[in-house]
Coordinates of C-alpha atoms in Angstrom, one line a residue:
M17 CA -18.3 15.3 -9.5
H18 CA -16.1 13.1 -7.3
Q19 CA -12.6 12.6 -8.7
P20 CA -10.6 9.5 -7.7
P21 CA -7.4 10.2 -5.8
T22 CA -4.2 10.5 -7.9
T23 CA -2.3 8.5 -5.3
F24 CA -3.1 6.4 -2.3
Q25 CA -1.1 6.8 0.9
V26 CA -0.4 3.3 2.1
N27 CA 0.5 1.7 5.4
G28 CA 3.6 -0.3 4.7
A29 CA 3.5 -2.2 8.0
A30 CA -0.1 -3.3 7.2
I31 CA 1.0 -4.5 3.7
R32 CA 3.9 -6.5 5.3
E33 CA 1.6 -7.9 8.0
I34 CA -1.0 -9.1 5.5
R35 CA 1.6 -10.5 3.2
K36 CA 3.3 -12.5 6.0
A37 CA -0.1 -13.7 7.3
A38 CA -0.8 -15.0 3.8
G39 CA 2.6 -16.8 3.8
V40 CA 3.7 -15.0 0.7
E41 CA 7.3 -13.9 -0.1
T42 CA 8.0 -10.4 -1.2
S43 CA 9.0 -11.5 -4.7
Q44 CA 5.9 -13.6 -5.1
L45 CA 3.6 -10.8 -4.1
A46 CA 5.4 -8.3 -6.3
E47 CA 5.0 -10.6 -9.3
R48 CA 1.3 -11.2 -8.6
A49 CA 0.7 -7.4 -8.3
G50 CA 2.8 -6.5 -11.3
I51 CA 5.2 -4.3 -9.4
S52 CA 8.9 -4.7 -8.7
R53 CA 10.2 -6.5 -5.6
R54 CA 12.2 -3.4 -4.8
Y55 CA 9.2 -1.1 -5.0
L56 CA 7.2 -3.4 -2.7
S57 CA 10.1 -3.5 -0.2
H58 CA 10.2 0.3 -0.2
L59 CA 6.5 0.4 0.5
E60 CA 6.8 -2.1 3.3
N61 CA 9.7 -0.3 5.0
G62 CA 8.2 3.2 4.6
T63 CA 10.7 4.6 2.1
R64 CA 7.8 5.1 -0.2
S65 CA 4.2 5.6 1.0
H66 CA 2.2 6.7 -2.1
M67 CA 0.9 4.5 -4.9
R68 CA -0.9 5.3 -8.1
P69 CA -4.4 3.8 -8.5
G70 CA -3.5 1.0 -10.9
P71 CA -0.6 -0.6 -8.8
F72 CA -2.6 0.0 -5.6
A73 CA -5.6 -1.9 -7.1
R74 CA -3.4 -4.8 -8.3
L75 CA -1.7 -5.0 -4.9
R76 CA -5.0 -5.1 -3.1
Q77 CA -6.2 -7.8 -5.4
A78 CA -3.0 -9.8 -5.0
L79 CA -3.4 -9.7 -1.2
G80 CA -7.1 -10.2 -1.2
A81 CA -7.4 -7.1 0.9
A82 CA -10.0 -4.3 1.2
E83 CA -8.9 -0.8 0.2
Y84 CA -9.0 0.5 3.8
D85 CA -6.8 -2.4 5.0
L86 CA -3.8 -1.0 3.1
L87 CA -4.3 2.8 3.6
A88 CA -2.4 4.8 6.1
P89 CA -4.5 6.1 8.9
P90 CA -5.7 9.6 8.4
E91 CA -3.5 12.3 10.0
V92 CA -5.2 13.9 13.0
P93 CA -4.1 17.5 13.6
P94 CA -2.9 18.2 17.2
P95 CA -5.5 19.7 19.4
K96 CA -5.5 23.5 19.6
E97 CA -4.7 25.0 22.9

């Protein structure tokens, strides 16, 4: 059985880019998503990069973004020599 992830690793730069393109201030988006402005700022600047499913879903909904729009790109291991 497939279990949902316990946290999502997010791309803070993508969150900021989508927020700015929507013309929304940090405090407005935080309120809409039900998270603190400080937490959102930490996500955007990379101080924090993991979100629990509930806040992640609310942030996606507040931005009108698809899940993959906010996720950090998968880490690719360096090629073996």
